Short mmCIF file of C-alpha atoms in Angstrom, two decimals:
data_model
loop_
_atom_site.label_atom_id
_atom_site.label_comp_id
_atom_site.label_asym_id
_atom_site.label_seq_id
_atom_site.Cartn_x
_atom_site.Cartn_y
_atom_site.Cartn_z
CA MET A 1 18.22 28.87 -44.86
CA ALA A 2 17.42 26.47 -42.02
CA SER A 3 14.58 24.04 -42.38
CA VAL A 4 11.05 25.22 -41.65
CA ASN A 5 8.42 23.20 -39.81
CA GLU A 6 5.58 24.23 -42.08
CA LYS A 7 1.99 24.23 -40.86
CA GLY A 8 -0.71 23.52 -43.39
CA SER A 9 -0.54 22.70 -47.06
CA GLN A 10 1.47 24.53 -49.65
CA PRO A 11 -0.43 27.53 -51.09
CA VAL A 12 -1.22 27.60 -54.76
CA PRO A 13 1.39 29.85 -56.45
CA GLY A 14 0.09 32.97 -58.11
CA ASP A 15 -3.25 33.02 -56.30
CA VAL A 16 -4.13 36.70 -56.72
CA ARG A 17 -6.53 36.65 -53.78
CA LEU A 18 -3.86 35.38 -51.42
CA GLY A 19 -0.90 37.30 -52.81
CA GLU A 20 1.91 37.35 -55.34
CA ASP A 21 4.28 34.40 -55.71
CA HIS A 22 7.02 36.01 -53.63
CA ASP A 23 4.60 36.77 -50.77
CA LEU A 24 3.39 33.16 -50.74
CA GLN A 25 6.95 31.86 -50.78
CA ASP A 26 7.98 34.21 -47.98
CA LEU A 27 5.11 33.09 -45.77
CA THR A 28 6.00 29.47 -46.51
CA LEU A 29 9.54 30.18 -45.30
CA LEU A 30 7.99 31.48 -42.07
CA GLY A 31 6.12 28.18 -41.70
CA TYR A 32 2.55 29.07 -42.67
CA LYS A 33 0.25 28.85 -45.65
CA SER A 34 -1.52 31.95 -46.95
CA GLU A 35 -5.19 32.07 -45.96
CA LEU A 36 -6.08 35.79 -45.81
CA GLN A 37 -6.62 38.26 -48.63
CA ARG A 38 -3.70 40.61 -49.22
CA ASN A 39 -5.81 43.72 -49.81
CA ARG A 40 -3.83 46.26 -47.78
CA SER A 41 -1.09 48.69 -48.77
CA MET A 42 1.46 50.55 -46.67
CA PHE A 43 -0.85 53.55 -46.54
CA THR A 44 -3.94 51.59 -45.48
CA LEU A 45 -1.85 49.90 -42.76
CA LEU A 46 -0.69 53.34 -41.63
CA PHE A 47 -4.26 54.63 -41.70
CA GLN A 48 -5.39 51.59 -39.68
CA SER A 49 -2.73 52.28 -37.05
CA LEU A 50 -3.84 55.93 -36.90
CA ALA A 51 -7.47 54.78 -36.65
CA ILE A 52 -6.50 52.58 -33.69
CA ALA A 53 -4.70 55.51 -32.04
CA ALA A 54 -7.78 57.69 -32.77
CA ILE A 55 -6.17 60.85 -31.38
CA PRO A 56 -9.33 62.75 -30.30
CA TYR A 57 -10.71 59.65 -28.57
CA GLY A 58 -7.42 58.08 -27.46
CA PHE A 59 -6.36 61.27 -25.72
CA GLY A 60 -9.84 62.58 -24.90
CA SER A 61 -11.42 59.54 -23.27
CA PRO A 62 -8.89 59.26 -20.37
CA LEU A 63 -8.36 63.05 -20.28
CA ILE A 64 -9.55 63.23 -16.67
CA SER A 65 -6.20 61.66 -15.67
CA ALA A 66 -4.34 64.60 -17.22
CA ILE A 67 -6.55 66.99 -15.24
CA TYR A 68 -5.73 65.18 -11.99
CA GLY A 69 -2.11 65.14 -13.14
CA GLY A 70 -1.82 68.90 -13.17
CA GLY A 71 -3.42 70.19 -16.36
CA GLN A 72 -1.67 71.84 -19.27
CA LEU A 73 2.00 70.96 -18.64
CA PRO A 74 1.58 67.17 -18.63
CA MET A 75 -0.94 67.45 -21.46
CA PHE A 76 1.48 69.32 -23.74
CA LEU A 77 4.99 68.42 -22.59
CA GLY A 78 3.92 64.93 -21.56
CA TRP A 79 2.57 64.35 -25.08
CA ILE A 80 5.95 65.21 -26.60
CA VAL A 81 7.88 63.04 -24.13
CA VAL A 82 5.59 60.06 -24.73
CA LEU A 83 5.89 60.50 -28.50
CA ILE A 84 9.67 60.14 -28.30
CA LEU A 85 9.51 57.08 -26.04
CA ASP A 86 6.69 55.37 -27.94
CA GLU A 87 8.55 55.92 -31.20
CA CYS A 88 11.40 53.92 -29.67
CA ILE A 89 8.94 51.06 -29.19
CA ALA A 90 7.56 51.50 -32.71
CA LEU A 91 11.04 51.43 -34.29
CA SER A 92 12.01 48.38 -32.25
CA LEU A 93 8.86 46.51 -33.31
CA SER A 94 9.37 47.58 -36.92
CA GLU A 95 12.68 45.74 -37.13
CA LEU A 96 11.16 42.57 -35.70
CA ALA A 97 8.14 42.79 -37.99
CA SER A 98 10.45 43.14 -40.98
CA ARG A 99 12.43 40.02 -40.07
CA TYR A 100 9.36 37.94 -39.16
CA PRO A 101 6.28 39.42 -40.90
CA THR A 102 3.47 37.11 -39.75
CA SER A 103 0.15 37.69 -38.03
CA ALA A 104 1.58 35.82 -35.04
CA GLY A 105 3.52 38.96 -34.13
CA PRO A 106 5.34 39.22 -30.77
CA TYR A 107 5.02 35.60 -29.64
CA TYR A 108 6.47 34.41 -32.96
CA TRP A 109 9.34 36.87 -32.55
CA SER A 110 10.05 35.69 -29.00
CA PHE A 111 10.17 32.07 -30.15
CA GLN A 112 12.61 32.74 -32.99
CA LEU A 113 14.89 35.02 -30.93
CA ALA A 114 15.12 32.99 -27.69
CA GLY A 115 17.39 30.05 -27.01
CA PRO A 116 16.03 26.50 -27.56
CA LYS A 117 15.63 25.78 -23.83
CA TYR A 118 13.19 28.59 -23.05
CA ARG A 119 11.72 29.56 -26.42
CA THR A 120 8.44 27.63 -26.10
CA VAL A 121 7.61 28.94 -22.62
CA LEU A 122 8.65 32.52 -23.50
CA SER A 123 6.56 32.33 -26.66
CA PHE A 124 3.54 31.09 -24.68
CA ILE A 125 3.91 33.88 -22.09
CA THR A 126 4.34 36.51 -24.80
CA GLY A 127 1.40 35.14 -26.76
CA TRP A 128 -1.01 35.15 -23.85
CA SER A 129 0.07 38.63 -22.81
CA TRP A 130 -0.41 39.70 -26.45
CA LEU A 131 -3.84 38.06 -26.61
CA ILE A 132 -5.02 39.51 -23.29
CA GLY A 133 -3.75 42.93 -24.37
CA ASN A 134 -5.61 42.76 -27.67
CA TRP A 135 -8.85 41.70 -25.99
CA THR A 136 -8.77 44.18 -23.11
CA ILE A 137 -7.58 47.21 -25.09
CA THR A 138 -10.43 46.55 -27.56
CA LEU A 139 -12.77 46.24 -24.59
CA SER A 140 -11.52 49.57 -23.22
CA VAL A 141 -12.21 51.32 -26.54
CA ASN A 142 -15.76 50.01 -26.83
CA PHE A 143 -16.62 50.66 -23.19
CA GLY A 144 -14.98 54.08 -23.35
CA PHE A 145 -17.18 54.79 -26.37
CA ALA A 146 -20.25 53.84 -24.31
CA SER A 147 -19.11 56.09 -21.45
CA LEU A 148 -18.57 58.97 -23.87
CA ILE A 149 -22.13 58.60 -25.17
CA ALA A 150 -23.48 58.56 -21.60
CA ALA A 151 -21.49 61.66 -20.66
CA THR A 152 -22.83 63.53 -23.70
CA VAL A 153 -26.41 63.06 -22.46
CA ASN A 154 -25.46 65.24 -19.50
CA LEU A 155 -24.89 68.21 -21.81
CA TYR A 156 -28.69 68.48 -22.06
CA HIS A 157 -29.68 66.73 -18.84
CA PRO A 158 -27.13 67.68 -16.15
CA ASP A 159 -29.01 65.78 -13.42
CA PHE A 160 -29.11 62.53 -15.39
CA ALA A 161 -27.15 59.69 -13.74
CA ILE A 162 -26.78 56.63 -15.94
CA GLU A 163 -27.26 53.23 -14.32
CA ALA A 164 -24.66 50.51 -14.73
CA TRP A 165 -27.07 48.29 -16.69
CA GLN A 166 -27.86 51.13 -19.10
CA LEU A 167 -24.17 51.68 -19.76
CA LEU A 168 -23.77 47.95 -20.32
CA LEU A 169 -26.55 47.92 -22.93
CA ILE A 170 -24.90 50.78 -24.82
CA PHE A 171 -21.62 48.86 -24.69
CA TYR A 172 -23.30 45.70 -26.01
CA ALA A 173 -24.88 47.62 -28.88
CA ILE A 174 -21.45 48.97 -29.88
CA CYS A 175 -19.90 45.48 -29.73
CA PHE A 176 -22.62 43.95 -31.91
CA LEU A 177 -22.49 46.78 -34.45
CA THR A 178 -18.72 46.49 -34.69
CA PHE A 179 -18.97 42.70 -35.04
CA VAL A 180 -21.30 42.94 -38.04
CA PHE A 181 -19.13 45.58 -39.70
CA VAL A 182 -15.91 43.60 -39.27
CA ALA A 183 -17.41 40.19 -40.10
CA TYR A 184 -19.03 41.15 -43.38
CA GLY A 185 -17.16 44.24 -44.55
CA ASN A 186 -13.64 42.90 -45.06
CA LYS A 187 -13.44 44.09 -48.65
CA ILE A 188 -14.16 47.70 -47.73
CA LEU A 189 -12.17 47.89 -44.48
CA PRO A 190 -9.02 49.35 -46.11
CA MET A 191 -11.21 52.11 -47.59
CA VAL A 192 -12.82 52.64 -44.18
CA ASP A 193 -9.37 53.18 -42.61
CA THR A 194 -8.56 55.73 -45.34
CA ILE A 195 -11.83 57.58 -44.75
CA CYS A 196 -11.09 57.54 -41.02
CA ALA A 197 -7.69 59.19 -41.54
CA ILE A 198 -9.23 61.96 -43.64
CA PHE A 199 -12.17 62.43 -41.28
CA THR A 200 -9.89 62.58 -38.24
CA ALA A 201 -7.76 65.31 -39.84
CA ILE A 202 -10.88 67.34 -40.69
CA SER A 203 -12.30 66.84 -37.17
CA ILE A 204 -9.10 68.03 -35.52
CA LEU A 205 -9.13 71.14 -37.73
CA VAL A 206 -12.80 71.82 -36.96
CA THR A 207 -12.16 71.38 -33.22
CA LEU A 208 -9.14 73.71 -33.34
CA ILE A 209 -11.09 76.46 -35.09
CA THR A 210 -14.24 76.08 -32.96
CA LEU A 211 -12.47 76.12 -29.59
CA SER A 212 -10.18 78.98 -30.62
CA VAL A 213 -13.05 81.14 -31.87
CA LYS A 214 -15.62 80.43 -29.14
CA ALA A 215 -13.43 80.23 -26.00
CA ASP A 216 -16.47 80.95 -23.84
CA VAL A 217 -14.54 80.57 -20.57
CA GLY A 218 -11.65 82.69 -21.81
CA ARG A 219 -8.27 82.23 -23.46
CA HIS A 220 -5.09 81.56 -21.52
CA SER A 221 -1.72 83.20 -22.16
CA PRO A 222 0.87 81.15 -24.11
CA SER A 223 2.88 80.47 -20.95
CA TYR A 224 -0.23 79.29 -19.08
CA THR A 225 -1.42 77.27 -22.10
CA LEU A 226 1.78 75.24 -22.34
CA GLY A 227 3.13 75.40 -18.80
CA HIS A 228 0.39 75.59 -16.18
CA TYR A 229 0.86 72.84 -13.61
CA ASP A 230 -1.17 72.18 -10.47
CA PRO A 231 0.33 69.22 -8.55
CA THR A 232 -2.23 69.39 -5.73
CA LEU A 233 -5.18 67.64 -7.38
CA SER A 234 -4.10 64.00 -7.42
CA GLY A 235 -2.40 63.74 -4.04
CA TRP A 236 0.80 62.58 -5.73
CA GLY A 237 2.61 65.90 -5.35
CA ASN A 238 5.19 66.54 -8.07
CA PHE A 239 4.82 62.95 -9.29
CA SER A 240 1.43 64.12 -10.58
CA PHE A 241 3.12 65.00 -13.88
CA PHE A 242 3.48 61.30 -14.65
CA ILE A 243 -0.17 60.68 -13.77
CA GLY A 244 -0.91 63.42 -16.29
CA ILE A 245 0.85 61.61 -19.16
CA LEU A 246 -1.46 58.58 -18.91
CA PRO A 247 -3.75 59.79 -21.75
CA ALA A 248 -0.79 60.21 -24.10
CA ALA A 249 0.59 56.79 -23.17
CA TYR A 250 -2.84 55.19 -23.67
CA THR A 251 -3.26 56.79 -27.10
CA PHE A 252 -0.29 54.98 -28.65
CA SER A 253 -0.35 51.85 -26.48
CA ALA A 254 -1.76 49.71 -29.29
CA ILE A 255 0.71 50.74 -32.03
CA GLY A 256 2.02 47.19 -32.36
CA MET A 257 -1.39 45.67 -33.06
CA ILE A 258 -1.10 46.18 -36.81
CA SER A 259 1.66 43.57 -36.84
CA SER A 260 -1.26 41.10 -36.86
CA MET A 261 -2.11 42.42 -40.35
CA ALA A 262 1.22 41.22 -41.81
CA GLU A 263 -0.42 38.47 -43.87
CA GLU A 264 -2.88 40.89 -45.47
CA CYS A 265 -0.43 43.16 -47.30
CA ASP A 266 2.12 42.54 -50.03
CA LYS A 267 5.84 43.06 -49.39
CA PRO A 268 5.32 43.13 -45.61
CA THR A 269 9.08 43.16 -44.91
CA THR A 270 9.09 46.87 -45.81
CA LYS A 271 5.49 48.06 -45.90
CA LEU A 272 4.58 46.89 -42.40
CA PRO A 273 7.61 48.44 -40.64
CA ASN A 274 7.14 51.66 -42.61
CA ALA A 275 3.55 51.91 -41.36
CA LEU A 276 4.57 51.03 -37.80
CA SER A 277 7.35 53.61 -37.66
CA LEU A 278 5.31 56.45 -39.20
CA CYS A 279 2.23 56.17 -36.98
CA VAL A 280 3.66 57.93 -33.91
CA PRO A 281 5.26 60.96 -35.61
CA ILE A 282 2.29 61.58 -37.91
CA GLY A 283 -0.27 61.00 -35.18
CA GLY A 284 1.82 62.98 -32.70
CA ILE A 285 2.02 66.08 -34.87
CA ALA A 286 -1.71 65.89 -35.63
CA GLY A 287 -2.40 65.49 -31.92
CA LEU A 288 -0.72 68.81 -31.08
CA PHE A 289 -3.36 70.60 -33.17
CA PHE A 290 -6.00 68.95 -30.98
CA ILE A 291 -4.29 69.30 -27.61
CA ILE A 292 -3.03 72.90 -27.74
CA PRO A 293 -6.50 74.47 -28.38
CA ILE A 294 -7.85 72.49 -25.42
CA CYS A 295 -4.98 73.69 -23.23
CA ALA A 296 -5.55 77.29 -24.37
CA THR A 297 -9.28 77.29 -23.53
CA LEU A 298 -9.44 74.80 -20.66
CA PRO A 299 -11.92 75.66 -17.87
CA ASP A 300 -10.82 75.64 -14.25
CA LEU A 301 -9.32 72.24 -13.47
CA THR A 302 -11.42 71.66 -10.36
CA ASP A 303 -14.58 72.24 -12.41
CA VAL A 304 -13.50 69.67 -15.01
CA LEU A 305 -13.00 67.06 -12.28
CA SER A 306 -16.77 67.06 -11.74
CA ALA A 307 -17.42 65.89 -15.32
CA PRO A 308 -20.09 63.12 -15.52
CA VAL A 309 -18.94 59.47 -15.83
CA GLY A 310 -15.34 60.66 -15.57
CA GLN A 311 -15.47 61.88 -19.19
CA ALA A 312 -13.90 65.33 -19.36
CA LEU A 313 -14.07 65.91 -23.11
CA PRO A 314 -17.85 66.46 -23.61
CA TYR A 315 -17.86 68.69 -20.51
CA ILE A 316 -14.96 70.80 -21.83
CA PHE A 317 -16.54 71.09 -25.28
CA GLY A 318 -19.84 72.20 -23.77
CA ARG A 319 -18.21 74.80 -21.51
CA VAL A 320 -15.84 76.21 -24.11
CA THR A 321 -18.46 76.49 -26.86
CA GLY A 322 -20.94 77.98 -24.39
CA SER A 323 -23.84 75.70 -25.34
CA PRO A 324 -24.91 72.06 -25.20
CA GLY A 325 -25.41 72.13 -28.97
CA GLY A 326 -21.84 73.24 -29.61
CA GLY A 327 -20.51 70.62 -27.22
CA LEU A 328 -22.64 67.95 -28.87
CA ALA A 329 -21.47 68.88 -32.38
CA LEU A 330 -17.79 68.49 -31.46
CA THR A 331 -18.46 65.33 -29.46
CA VAL A 332 -20.30 63.73 -32.40
CA LEU A 333 -17.10 64.10 -34.41
CA VAL A 334 -15.31 62.14 -31.68
CA PHE A 335 -18.12 59.53 -31.74
CA ILE A 336 -17.53 58.87 -35.43
CA ILE A 337 -13.75 58.64 -34.96
CA THR A 338 -14.28 56.27 -32.02
CA PHE A 339 -16.48 53.98 -34.11
CA PHE A 340 -13.76 53.85 -36.77
CA CYS A 341 -11.30 53.04 -33.97
CA SER A 342 -13.59 50.30 -32.67
CA VAL A 343 -13.73 48.68 -36.10
CA SER A 344 -10.00 48.91 -36.79
CA ILE A 345 -8.90 47.65 -33.37
CA THR A 346 -11.42 44.78 -33.47
CA VAL A 347 -10.03 43.72 -36.87
CA ALA A 348 -6.51 43.59 -35.43
CA ALA A 349 -7.63 41.77 -32.26
CA SER A 350 -9.46 39.12 -34.29
CA ARG A 351 -6.32 38.47 -36.38
CA CYS A 352 -4.26 38.13 -33.20
CA THR A 353 -6.77 35.62 -31.82
CA TRP A 354 -6.81 33.68 -35.09
CA ALA A 355 -3.01 33.51 -35.31
CA PHE A 356 -2.60 32.25 -31.73
CA ALA A 357 -5.31 29.64 -32.30
CA ARG A 358 -3.56 28.58 -35.53
CA ASP A 359 -0.56 27.61 -33.39
CA ASN A 360 -2.79 25.59 -31.04
CA ALA A 361 -2.24 27.84 -28.00
CA ILE A 362 -5.81 28.41 -26.79
CA PRO A 363 -8.73 26.10 -25.93
CA LEU A 364 -10.82 24.92 -28.94
CA ALA A 365 -8.02 26.21 -31.19
CA SER A 366 -9.23 24.41 -34.32
CA LEU A 367 -12.56 26.28 -34.17
CA TRP A 368 -11.10 29.75 -33.64
CA ALA A 369 -8.53 29.18 -36.43
CA LYS A 370 -11.16 28.70 -39.14
CA ILE A 371 -11.40 31.20 -42.02
CA ASP A 372 -14.73 32.17 -43.55
CA GLU A 373 -13.80 31.77 -47.21
CA ARG A 374 -16.81 33.73 -48.45
CA HIS A 375 -15.89 36.92 -46.59
CA GLY A 376 -12.17 36.29 -46.13
CA THR A 377 -12.24 36.80 -42.35
CA PRO A 378 -11.34 34.66 -39.31
CA ILE A 379 -14.99 34.76 -38.31
CA TRP A 380 -14.78 32.44 -35.31
CA ALA A 381 -11.80 34.31 -33.86
CA LEU A 382 -13.92 37.46 -34.20
CA VAL A 383 -16.78 35.68 -32.39
CA LEU A 384 -14.43 34.75 -29.52
CA THR A 385 -13.04 38.29 -29.32
CA THR A 386 -16.58 39.67 -29.08
CA ILE A 387 -17.79 37.07 -26.54
CA VAL A 388 -14.84 37.83 -24.25
CA GLN A 389 -15.73 41.54 -24.32
CA LEU A 390 -19.41 40.85 -23.60
CA LEU A 391 -18.56 38.64 -20.63
CA LEU A 392 -15.97 41.01 -19.16
CA GLY A 393 -18.44 43.88 -19.53
CA LEU A 394 -20.66 42.21 -16.92
CA ILE A 395 -18.03 43.00 -14.29
CA ASN A 396 -19.09 46.65 -14.42
CA LEU A 397 -22.45 45.66 -12.90
CA GLY A 398 -20.65 44.58 -9.74
CA SER A 399 -17.70 46.98 -9.51
CA SER A 400 -16.96 49.94 -11.74
CA SER A 401 -13.47 50.35 -10.25
CA ALA A 402 -12.61 46.70 -10.90
CA PHE A 403 -13.85 47.06 -14.48
CA LEU A 404 -11.88 50.26 -15.09
CA ALA A 405 -8.76 48.23 -14.34
CA PHE A 406 -9.17 46.64 -17.76
CA VAL A 407 -8.15 49.91 -19.42
CA SER A 408 -4.81 49.68 -17.63
CA VAL A 409 -4.58 45.91 -18.15
CA GLY A 410 -4.76 46.42 -21.91
CA VAL A 411 -1.78 48.78 -21.84
CA ILE A 412 0.18 46.59 -19.40
CA SER A 413 -0.41 43.40 -21.36
CA LEU A 414 0.53 44.92 -24.70
CA ALA A 415 3.62 46.52 -23.16
CA VAL A 416 4.77 43.15 -21.78
CA SER A 417 4.25 41.50 -25.17
CA TYR A 418 6.34 44.24 -26.82
CA GLY A 419 9.03 44.19 -24.16
CA ILE A 420 9.82 40.46 -24.14
CA PRO A 421 10.99 40.11 -27.78
CA ILE A 422 12.77 43.49 -27.71
CA ALA A 423 14.63 42.46 -24.53
CA ILE A 424 15.52 39.04 -25.99
CA SER A 425 16.85 40.72 -29.13
CA LEU A 426 19.02 43.01 -27.00
CA THR A 427 20.25 40.06 -24.94
CA TYR A 428 21.52 38.40 -28.12
CA GLN A 429 23.07 41.69 -29.31
CA ARG A 430 20.49 42.24 -32.08
CA LYS A 431 21.95 39.39 -34.12
CA GLU A 432 18.68 38.53 -35.84
CA VAL A 433 17.33 42.02 -36.59
CA ASP A 434 20.69 43.12 -38.03
CA ALA A 435 19.85 40.93 -41.04
CA ALA A 436 16.31 42.29 -41.52
CA HIS A 437 15.22 44.20 -44.62
CA TRP A 438 14.20 47.17 -42.44
CA LYS A 439 16.56 47.97 -39.59
CA MET A 440 18.28 50.75 -37.69
CA PRO A 441 22.06 51.25 -37.60
CA ARG A 442 23.49 48.99 -34.89
CA THR A 443 24.48 51.70 -32.39
CA VAL A 444 21.22 53.59 -32.87
CA GLY A 445 19.29 50.35 -32.59
CA ILE A 446 20.87 49.43 -29.25
CA ALA A 447 20.06 52.87 -27.83
CA VAL A 448 16.48 52.83 -29.17
CA ASN A 449 15.83 49.26 -27.99
CA SER A 450 17.19 50.09 -24.53
CA LEU A 451 15.01 53.18 -24.21
CA ALA A 452 12.00 51.15 -25.36
CA VAL A 453 12.57 48.50 -22.67
CA LEU A 454 13.09 51.11 -19.93
CA TRP A 455 9.94 52.97 -20.95
CA ILE A 456 7.95 49.72 -20.99
CA VAL A 457 9.12 48.89 -17.46
CA PHE A 458 8.07 52.36 -16.28
CA GLU A 459 4.69 52.00 -18.03
CA LEU A 460 4.05 48.77 -16.14
CA VAL A 461 4.49 50.67 -12.88
CA LEU A 462 2.63 53.78 -14.01
CA PHE A 463 -0.50 51.98 -15.20
CA SER A 464 -0.62 49.99 -11.96
CA LEU A 465 -0.86 53.11 -9.78
CA PRO A 466 -4.10 54.74 -8.59
CA THR A 467 -4.81 58.09 -10.24
CA VAL A 468 -5.75 59.73 -6.95
CA LEU A 469 -4.43 59.51 -3.38
CA PRO A 470 -5.45 58.57 -0.76
CA VAL A 471 -6.71 55.30 -2.20
CA THR A 472 -10.39 54.53 -1.66
CA ALA A 473 -12.64 51.64 -2.68
CA THR A 474 -13.51 53.50 -5.87
CA SER A 475 -10.03 54.79 -6.79
CA VAL A 476 -7.99 51.63 -6.17
CA ASN A 477 -6.28 50.31 -9.31
CA TYR A 478 -6.78 46.57 -9.71
CA ALA A 479 -4.83 46.40 -12.99
CA SER A 480 -1.82 44.48 -11.69
CA VAL A 481 -4.09 42.01 -9.88
CA VAL A 482 -6.22 41.44 -12.99
CA PHE A 483 -3.13 41.02 -15.20
CA VAL A 484 -1.56 38.50 -12.81
CA GLY A 485 -4.92 36.71 -12.62
CA PHE A 486 -5.15 36.40 -16.39
CA MET A 487 -1.57 35.13 -16.65
CA ALA A 488 -2.22 32.65 -13.81
CA LEU A 489 -5.17 31.24 -15.75
CA SER A 490 -2.98 30.88 -18.85
CA ALA A 491 -0.36 29.12 -16.70
CA VAL A 492 -3.01 26.68 -15.43
CA TRP A 493 -4.09 26.02 -19.02
CA TYR A 494 -0.46 25.43 -19.99
CA GLY A 495 0.10 23.01 -17.12
CA ILE A 496 -3.10 21.06 -17.67
CA TYR A 497 -3.12 20.73 -21.45
CA ALA A 498 -1.30 23.31 -23.59
CA ARG A 499 2.20 22.02 -22.77
CA LYS A 500 1.22 18.75 -24.46
CA VAL A 501 0.09 20.35 -27.73
CA TYR A 502 1.77 23.76 -27.94
CA ARG A 503 5.22 23.50 -29.46
CA GLY A 504 5.48 27.14 -30.37
CA PRO A 505 5.11 28.61 -33.85
CA PRO A 506 7.04 27.08 -36.78
CA GLU A 507 10.81 27.38 -36.47
CA SER A 508 12.24 29.72 -39.11
CA ASP A 509 15.27 31.84 -39.88
CA GLY A 510 12.93 34.65 -40.94
CA LEU A 511 13.21 36.83 -44.02
CA THR A 512 16.60 38.49 -44.46
CA ILE A 513 18.34 40.81 -46.87
CA HIS A 514 20.19 37.77 -48.20
CA LEU A 515 17.07 36.20 -49.70
#
């Protein structure tokens, strides 16, 4: 084992709160001391990843894109295609998480995998993309939640038009409520993720039964349900199919975020990759029971496009059930799931922020890296995560289209942070992951890694495109501009100060099957 540049003091062996002896020793080999409570199992990690995906919300909130994209065919077939491609990403990340199971995640992996000449810069780029992705995808969930609430009001008051400042206040209330829950409820969060998984399954079943029984606007034939495709709505012609898969791609865009929980479970070399690799197939199968009933009872596509605040789901529920009350009942189920999602994704984002600060990569790093020993949470990293959301939310007061770019920026940033370490691993012929506890056969791994990188590249293009043509002031997609802007700011920070203090994470050979 090569030497490790350890950060922090040696943990006290056998500290039950921080983990078993072998977990403490493993983390020491990775260069860190144990500071977080190891209160999560493989199942609670899996449930957290499913809570972050939040199928009814993850697919339902951006559902209007699938309507513009042609309707049922991209909703159903696109879901299956995205599942296969996103599982390639999940499997690729699982191998890396097994070899290097720390909360630092992708930027740590990039540093260990890259050559000495470029490892620090690549790690910094990966880390900032990872951080921006965590912040903006969490922002998109909380603001999407606020938009969903606003759209539900229209079930009873069709003429109501919410003002930008009212939407902002709802968003702020969600952020503050989530902050309190995450800051002071660390001990119960694993139980919350378990409850979320059970509640989501029940909600999907209730939605399936309700839509199938009521079907107030009629039921479509099986061929129409699974194959109807109208490429005329978006202006993209037959490329509309790919616009229609945006909701599916958004749903599983944050699958890698639970890698930031690596220091809060025991035996992370196997439990973390197991949770990562199972999220997509389990969530994907569950999602079919939510998507197919919607496809079978979907109102006319042009009618759905008029849904308030661009939120199609409450509108569809209201039309299909035939009453505002029925629509509200189903939407409330999605509200609860979305709150669970908000909590789980904020937890992961705060751990990402804390880990990057621990390696001295962001301004005021020593403050954000502090742990609240009483509650066992990186409280100041959570504060920063929340403040960033509150500040970015103000943009919606000036330009709703510019703000909506942050939904795409979250996906783009996370995709870049996944793609860099996977591509580096491929470049070096998977030498490091071949020694991991959890790995794919070499030939399969090369194929899966390659598909993952190709899909990530296509996602970067797809989430930079406008949903509708021709492009107008309200439909233009600023995502690529915002992403480049964020990365430019991080580059300025690196040039001014960070290059003097950021040396990358601790150098380590990782945890291998030879240990």
